[in-house]
Amino acid sequence: MTLTPLIATRNLSVHYHLRGGIVGPAPFVRAVEDVSIEIAPGSFFGLVGESGSGKTTLGRAMLRAAPISTGDVLFDDGEVDYSLKNLGKKELKDYRKRAQLIFQDPYAALSPRMTVRDIIAEPLEVMGLAQSREEIDARVREIATKCRLNVEHLRRFPHAFSGGQRQRISIARALVSGPKFIVADESVAALDVSIQADVLNLLKSIQEDMGLTFLFISHDLSVVAHVCDHVAVMYLGRLVETAPTRALFSGPLHPYTKALLSAIPSLDPDDRGKAQKLEGEIPSPTNPPPGCKFQTRCPVAIDRCRVEEPQLESAGVGHKVACHLWHE
Ligand code: SF4
């Protein structure tokens, strides 16, 4: 990566203590473990993995919505630079204007008792970003138009809208404060396939138009291939592979990435039946296996994998992988 990152994690870990049982110490969850990534300004960075891989927790830690246990998140947009671990109250309020989240479920994310105008306007009011009602209305109309919402419908309530339209309302609400960094967490997963492409194209055009930087969290690699320029793959809280999208899709090196890619449905009849089925479930983060965390499901694991955890190594330009056998 040549540009100075807008946001970067440095050996970031997020650990949680669960409530203790009657016997023994309280279980300890390593939701994110020693993750370092860099996201260049204006890029669309994909974060993929199965449910329980830690991708949502990582995204939330980058918004300071999950606790940082060790390591740090560094943000620098040219106007301010923050260490998220050490943010004071005033700086955190300022950071909230610069970094926003688009939720997964457009049905649960919008208050049914507020009009669309009020839903979009709320962040401006809470953050004190507009002086008058006229100023708020003008900003709401501007951002609604960018999100392809009909301004005549701003007085309506969310129930009057389809899933795709509701997600566009959520996007407008996330954008109204003028953020630089957006975390989109499974933002199209709850939508019909026909609507997904529409919302993805909107996100991509807004990103280019407004020069935004996206962390796009998804379990769906075909969606990631469509919009992202760089991808990171997580497994059990660890980063196992990261690469420019084209390099990752044309030459995956980690057995987990290969399995995820092989499971993408193909229109080519010759490719059908070639999916590498991942056996078993992702292990519990309270009791991860020793050595490589993927060794319990890896089809090519060797004895070394059961005792020694592989570290991320450079495997090409912008390409890193954590596997003892990646070069074989
Ligand atoms: Fe599989 Fe071993 Fe590589 Fe882990 S280190 S992914 S177990 S081959």
Short mmCIF file of C-alpha atoms and ligand atoms in Angstrom, two decimals:
data_model
loop_
_atom_site.label_atom_id
_atom_site.label_comp_id
_atom_site.label_asym_id
_atom_site.label_seq_id
_atom_site.Cartn_x
_atom_site.Cartn_y
_atom_site.Cartn_z
CA MET A 1 0.00 0.00 0.00
CA THR A 2 1.55 3.29 -1.02
CA LEU A 3 -0.83 5.87 0.46
CA THR A 4 -0.72 6.77 4.14
CA PRO A 5 -3.63 4.83 5.61
CA LEU A 6 -6.74 6.70 6.70
CA ILE A 7 -7.16 4.10 9.41
CA ALA A 8 -4.93 1.27 10.61
CA THR A 9 -5.02 -1.33 13.35
CA ARG A 10 -1.74 -2.11 15.09
CA ASN A 11 -1.57 -5.55 16.79
CA LEU A 12 -5.18 -5.00 17.84
CA SER A 13 -6.77 -7.45 20.26
CA VAL A 14 -10.28 -7.43 21.70
CA HIS A 15 -10.82 -9.81 24.62
CA TYR A 16 -13.93 -10.30 26.71
CA HIS A 17 -14.37 -11.96 30.08
CA LEU A 18 -17.59 -13.95 30.23
CA ARG A 19 -19.48 -14.46 33.48
CA GLY A 20 -17.83 -17.10 35.63
CA GLY A 21 -19.42 -20.51 36.15
CA ILE A 22 -20.01 -22.07 39.56
CA VAL A 23 -16.69 -23.88 39.28
CA GLY A 24 -13.46 -22.52 37.81
CA PRO A 25 -12.39 -19.15 36.45
CA ALA A 26 -14.52 -17.00 34.12
CA PRO A 27 -14.07 -17.99 30.45
CA PHE A 28 -12.03 -15.61 28.34
CA VAL A 29 -12.96 -14.84 24.71
CA ARG A 30 -10.28 -13.71 22.28
CA ALA A 31 -12.69 -12.15 19.77
CA VAL A 32 -9.89 -10.39 17.86
CA GLU A 33 -6.22 -11.35 18.28
CA ASP A 34 -3.21 -9.32 17.16
CA VAL A 35 -4.71 -7.92 13.94
CA SER A 36 -2.82 -5.33 11.89
CA ILE A 37 -4.45 -3.91 8.77
CA GLU A 38 -4.14 -0.64 6.87
CA ILE A 39 -6.92 0.99 4.86
CA ALA A 40 -5.87 3.63 2.33
CA PRO A 41 -8.05 6.73 1.89
CA GLY A 42 -10.72 6.27 -0.77
CA SER A 43 -10.50 2.49 -0.79
CA PHE A 44 -13.18 -0.15 -0.41
CA PHE A 45 -11.65 -2.71 1.96
CA GLY A 46 -13.41 -6.05 2.35
CA LEU A 47 -13.34 -8.12 5.54
CA VAL A 48 -14.58 -11.69 5.15
CA GLY A 49 -14.95 -14.86 7.19
CA GLU A 50 -17.60 -17.12 8.63
CA SER A 51 -19.87 -16.15 11.47
CA GLY A 52 -17.72 -16.11 14.64
CA SER A 53 -14.51 -15.10 12.82
CA GLY A 54 -14.32 -11.74 14.65
CA LYS A 55 -14.96 -9.48 11.66
CA THR A 56 -17.86 -7.58 13.25
CA THR A 57 -15.91 -7.08 16.49
CA LEU A 58 -12.93 -5.77 14.53
CA GLY A 59 -15.19 -3.33 12.65
CA ARG A 60 -16.71 -2.12 15.89
CA ALA A 61 -13.32 -1.68 17.56
CA MET A 62 -12.39 0.55 14.59
CA LEU A 63 -15.38 2.73 15.51
CA ARG A 64 -14.49 2.54 19.22
CA ALA A 65 -17.78 0.71 19.74
CA ALA A 66 -15.95 -2.38 21.07
CA PRO A 67 -13.23 -2.20 23.73
CA ILE A 68 -9.58 -2.23 22.68
CA SER A 69 -7.72 -4.68 24.96
CA THR A 70 -4.21 -4.34 23.55
CA GLY A 71 -2.74 -2.71 20.46
CA ASP A 72 -4.41 0.33 18.94
CA VAL A 73 -6.39 1.81 16.06
CA LEU A 74 -4.85 4.87 14.41
CA PHE A 75 -6.95 7.33 12.38
CA ASP A 76 -5.55 10.19 10.30
CA ASP A 77 -7.70 12.10 7.80
CA GLY A 78 -5.28 14.99 7.33
CA GLU A 79 -7.27 17.23 9.69
CA VAL A 80 -7.00 15.21 12.88
CA ASP A 81 -5.08 12.14 13.94
CA TYR A 82 -6.23 9.92 16.74
CA SER A 83 -5.10 6.93 18.72
CA LEU A 84 -8.50 5.38 19.36
CA LYS A 85 -7.31 3.62 22.48
CA ASN A 86 -6.57 6.95 24.14
CA LEU A 87 -9.50 9.04 22.90
CA GLY A 88 -10.94 11.49 25.43
CA LYS A 89 -14.66 12.27 25.55
CA LYS A 90 -14.39 15.38 23.37
CA GLU A 91 -12.27 13.63 20.77
CA LEU A 92 -14.60 10.62 20.75
CA LYS A 93 -17.54 12.94 19.99
CA ASP A 94 -15.54 14.42 17.13
CA TYR A 95 -14.56 10.95 15.90
CA ARG A 96 -18.26 9.98 15.73
CA LYS A 97 -18.71 12.62 12.99
CA ARG A 98 -15.83 11.17 11.01
CA ALA A 99 -16.57 7.45 11.34
CA GLN A 100 -20.01 5.90 10.95
CA LEU A 101 -21.71 2.50 10.76
CA ILE A 102 -24.29 1.23 8.27
CA PHE A 103 -26.28 -1.51 9.98
CA GLN A 104 -27.14 -4.90 8.55
CA ASP A 105 -30.88 -4.90 9.13
CA PRO A 106 -32.72 -1.94 7.60
CA TYR A 107 -35.92 -3.03 9.36
CA ALA A 108 -34.51 -2.98 12.92
CA ALA A 109 -32.23 0.05 12.43
CA LEU A 110 -34.95 2.65 11.79
CA SER A 111 -37.34 3.90 14.47
CA PRO A 112 -40.91 3.22 13.28
CA ARG A 113 -42.13 6.32 15.14
CA MET A 114 -39.91 8.83 13.33
CA THR A 115 -40.36 10.27 9.86
CA VAL A 116 -37.59 9.66 7.36
CA ARG A 117 -36.66 13.34 7.57
CA ASP A 118 -36.22 13.09 11.36
CA ILE A 119 -34.28 9.81 11.13
CA ILE A 120 -31.78 11.32 8.70
CA ALA A 121 -31.64 14.65 10.60
CA GLU A 122 -31.07 13.13 14.05
CA PRO A 123 -27.23 12.85 13.87
CA LEU A 124 -27.01 16.53 12.81
CA GLU A 125 -29.06 17.55 15.84
CA VAL A 126 -27.30 15.25 18.33
CA MET A 127 -23.84 16.29 17.12
CA GLY A 128 -24.76 19.99 16.86
CA LEU A 129 -23.74 20.13 13.21
CA ALA A 130 -26.41 22.60 12.01
CA GLN A 131 -27.55 25.94 13.38
CA SER A 132 -31.13 26.13 12.10
CA ARG A 133 -34.03 23.98 10.92
CA GLU A 134 -33.55 25.35 7.39
CA GLU A 135 -29.93 24.26 7.41
CA ILE A 136 -30.89 20.78 8.64
CA ASP A 137 -33.64 20.43 6.01
CA ALA A 138 -31.30 21.51 3.22
CA ARG A 139 -28.65 18.97 4.32
CA VAL A 140 -31.26 16.20 4.66
CA ARG A 141 -32.60 16.87 1.16
CA GLU A 142 -29.09 16.96 -0.29
CA ILE A 143 -28.07 13.64 1.23
CA ALA A 144 -31.45 12.00 0.46
CA THR A 145 -31.03 12.93 -3.20
CA LYS A 146 -27.50 11.48 -3.24
CA CYS A 147 -28.97 8.25 -1.85
CA ARG A 148 -31.63 8.23 -4.58
CA LEU A 149 -34.52 8.83 -2.19
CA ASN A 150 -37.51 10.86 -3.33
CA VAL A 151 -37.48 14.08 -1.25
CA GLU A 152 -41.27 14.18 -1.51
CA HIS A 153 -41.30 11.06 0.70
CA LEU A 154 -39.28 12.47 3.61
CA ARG A 155 -42.44 13.01 5.67
CA ARG A 156 -43.37 9.34 5.49
CA PHE A 157 -42.58 6.70 8.11
CA PRO A 158 -40.21 3.74 7.48
CA HIS A 159 -43.02 1.16 7.20
CA ALA A 160 -44.04 2.77 3.89
CA PHE A 161 -40.73 1.75 2.28
CA SER A 162 -39.29 -1.45 0.80
CA GLY A 163 -36.14 -3.14 2.21
CA GLY A 164 -33.90 -1.52 -0.41
CA GLN A 165 -35.38 1.93 0.22
CA ARG A 166 -34.96 1.48 3.98
CA GLN A 167 -31.32 0.59 3.51
CA ARG A 168 -30.91 3.78 1.47
CA ILE A 169 -32.42 5.70 4.41
CA SER A 170 -29.87 4.01 6.74
CA ILE A 171 -27.08 4.98 4.35
CA ALA A 172 -28.32 8.59 4.22
CA ARG A 173 -28.37 8.72 8.03
CA ALA A 174 -24.79 7.40 8.18
CA LEU A 175 -23.60 9.96 5.62
CA VAL A 176 -25.35 13.08 6.87
CA SER A 177 -22.60 14.06 9.35
CA GLY A 178 -20.00 14.06 6.55
CA PRO A 179 -17.90 11.08 7.69
CA LYS A 180 -14.63 10.00 6.05
CA PHE A 181 -14.76 6.37 7.17
CA ILE A 182 -17.75 4.01 6.95
CA VAL A 183 -18.09 0.52 8.38
CA ALA A 184 -20.74 -1.35 6.37
CA ASP A 185 -21.50 -4.52 8.35
CA GLU A 186 -23.30 -7.10 6.18
CA SER A 187 -25.17 -4.12 4.74
CA VAL A 188 -26.80 -6.02 1.89
CA ALA A 189 -27.14 -9.45 3.52
CA ALA A 190 -30.76 -8.91 4.60
CA LEU A 191 -31.87 -7.78 1.12
CA ASP A 192 -33.24 -9.76 -1.82
CA VAL A 193 -30.56 -10.56 -4.40
CA SER A 194 -32.23 -8.28 -6.97
CA ILE A 195 -32.01 -5.34 -4.54
CA GLN A 196 -28.46 -6.14 -3.37
CA ALA A 197 -26.87 -5.04 -6.66
CA ASP A 198 -28.80 -1.77 -6.53
CA VAL A 199 -27.59 -0.94 -3.00
CA LEU A 200 -24.01 -2.08 -3.77
CA ASN A 201 -23.89 0.17 -6.83
CA LEU A 202 -25.19 3.04 -4.70
CA LEU A 203 -22.48 2.47 -2.06
CA LYS A 204 -19.79 2.32 -4.72
CA SER A 205 -20.94 5.49 -6.49
CA ILE A 206 -21.26 7.38 -3.18
CA GLN A 207 -17.79 6.22 -2.18
CA GLU A 208 -16.29 7.52 -5.44
CA ASP A 209 -18.35 10.70 -5.44
CA MET A 210 -17.61 11.66 -1.82
CA GLY A 211 -14.10 10.16 -1.60
CA LEU A 212 -15.12 7.92 1.31
CA THR A 213 -13.21 5.00 2.75
CA PHE A 214 -15.17 1.80 3.41
CA LEU A 215 -14.63 -1.23 5.60
CA PHE A 216 -17.08 -3.65 3.98
CA ILE A 217 -17.80 -6.65 6.21
CA SER A 218 -19.38 -9.64 4.50
CA HIS A 219 -19.58 -13.41 4.56
CA ASP A 220 -20.33 -13.35 0.82
CA LEU A 221 -17.19 -13.35 -1.32
CA SER A 222 -19.02 -12.84 -4.60
CA VAL A 223 -20.32 -9.53 -3.24
CA VAL A 224 -16.84 -8.58 -2.01
CA ALA A 225 -15.34 -9.35 -5.44
CA HIS A 226 -17.83 -6.95 -6.99
CA VAL A 227 -16.98 -3.86 -4.93
CA CYS A 228 -13.74 -4.21 -2.93
CA ASP A 229 -10.21 -3.33 -4.00
CA HIS A 230 -8.49 -5.13 -1.12
CA VAL A 231 -9.65 -8.05 1.02
CA ALA A 232 -8.70 -9.43 4.43
CA VAL A 233 -9.78 -12.92 5.53
CA MET A 234 -10.34 -13.65 9.22
CA TYR A 235 -10.58 -16.94 11.06
CA LEU A 236 -11.20 -17.29 14.80
CA GLY A 237 -10.21 -13.67 15.50
CA ARG A 238 -6.96 -13.83 13.46
CA LEU A 239 -6.06 -12.44 10.07
CA VAL A 240 -5.11 -15.41 7.89
CA GLU A 241 -4.72 -13.77 4.48
CA THR A 242 -4.90 -10.28 3.01
CA ALA A 243 -4.34 -9.19 -0.59
CA PRO A 244 -5.55 -6.93 -3.41
CA THR A 245 -8.91 -8.38 -4.53
CA ARG A 246 -7.67 -9.58 -7.91
CA ALA A 247 -4.64 -11.36 -6.39
CA LEU A 248 -6.76 -13.01 -3.71
CA PHE A 249 -9.38 -14.29 -6.13
CA SER A 250 -6.91 -15.44 -8.79
CA GLY A 251 -4.33 -16.96 -6.43
CA PRO A 252 -5.56 -17.64 -2.89
CA LEU A 253 -2.81 -19.13 -0.71
CA HIS A 254 -4.44 -20.04 2.59
CA PRO A 255 -6.49 -23.29 2.68
CA TYR A 256 -9.32 -21.42 4.42
CA THR A 257 -9.46 -18.74 1.70
CA LYS A 258 -9.38 -21.49 -0.95
CA ALA A 259 -12.32 -23.24 0.70
CA LEU A 260 -14.33 -19.99 0.95
CA LEU A 261 -13.66 -19.17 -2.71
CA SER A 262 -14.48 -22.66 -3.93
CA ALA A 263 -17.89 -22.40 -2.27
CA ILE A 264 -18.93 -19.41 -4.44
CA PRO A 265 -21.69 -20.66 -6.77
CA SER A 266 -20.46 -20.83 -10.38
CA LEU A 267 -22.43 -20.56 -13.61
CA ASP A 268 -19.85 -22.79 -15.32
CA PRO A 269 -21.15 -26.42 -15.27
CA ASP A 270 -17.50 -27.67 -15.21
CA ASP A 271 -16.93 -25.90 -11.88
CA ARG A 272 -19.95 -27.38 -10.17
CA GLY A 273 -19.17 -30.02 -7.60
CA LYS A 274 -15.63 -28.65 -7.14
CA ALA A 275 -16.53 -26.82 -3.92
CA GLN A 276 -14.16 -27.74 -1.10
CA LYS A 277 -16.56 -28.39 1.73
CA LEU A 278 -15.32 -27.15 5.09
CA GLU A 279 -15.89 -29.90 7.62
CA GLY A 280 -16.95 -29.07 11.16
CA GLU A 281 -17.70 -25.84 12.94
CA ILE A 282 -15.42 -22.93 13.72
CA PRO A 283 -13.94 -23.73 17.20
CA SER A 284 -15.04 -21.75 20.25
CA PRO A 285 -12.99 -18.57 20.82
CA THR A 286 -13.04 -19.43 24.55
CA ASN A 287 -11.08 -22.62 23.84
CA PRO A 288 -9.11 -22.24 20.58
CA PRO A 289 -6.96 -25.16 19.43
CA PRO A 290 -3.15 -24.97 19.89
CA GLY A 291 -0.89 -24.17 16.95
CA CYS A 292 -2.69 -23.05 13.80
CA LYS A 293 -6.27 -22.15 14.69
CA PHE A 294 -7.47 -23.70 11.42
CA GLN A 295 -5.75 -27.07 12.03
CA THR A 296 -8.95 -28.80 13.20
CA ARG A 297 -10.57 -28.24 9.78
CA CYS A 298 -7.61 -27.91 7.43
CA PRO A 299 -7.46 -30.68 4.77
CA VAL A 300 -3.64 -30.42 4.46
CA ALA A 301 -2.58 -29.96 8.11
CA ILE A 302 0.74 -31.51 9.18
CA ASP A 303 2.15 -32.23 12.66
CA ARG A 304 3.87 -28.83 12.83
CA CYS A 305 0.46 -27.12 12.46
CA ARG A 306 -0.74 -28.67 15.73
CA VAL A 307 2.01 -27.08 17.83
CA GLU A 308 3.21 -23.94 16.05
CA GLU A 309 1.00 -21.01 15.13
CA PRO A 310 1.94 -19.60 11.68
CA GLN A 311 2.69 -15.88 11.45
CA LEU A 312 1.65 -13.58 8.61
CA GLU A 313 4.34 -13.53 5.92
CA SER A 314 4.69 -11.48 2.78
CA ALA A 315 3.67 -13.47 -0.29
CA GLY A 316 3.65 -10.77 -2.96
CA VAL A 317 2.82 -7.08 -3.39
CA GLY A 318 0.26 -6.26 -0.71
CA HIS A 319 -0.29 -9.99 -0.18
CA LYS A 320 0.24 -11.67 3.20
CA VAL A 321 -0.66 -15.12 4.43
CA ALA A 322 -0.38 -17.08 7.69
CA CYS A 323 0.18 -20.75 6.78
CA HIS A 324 3.22 -23.02 7.16
CA LEU A 325 2.60 -24.50 3.70
CA TRP A 326 1.61 -21.48 1.61
CA HIS A 327 4.61 -21.70 -0.76
CA GLU A 328 4.12 -25.41 -1.54
FE1 SF4 B 1 -3.53 -25.75 7.35
FE2 SF4 B 1 -1.23 -25.95 8.65
FE3 SF4 B 1 -1.59 -23.95 6.93
FE4 SF4 B 1 -2.90 -23.99 9.25
S1 SF4 B 1 -0.68 -23.81 8.97
S2 SF4 B 1 -3.74 -23.51 7.29
S3 SF4 B 1 -3.28 -26.17 9.51
S4 SF4 B 1 -1.51 -26.14 6.47
#
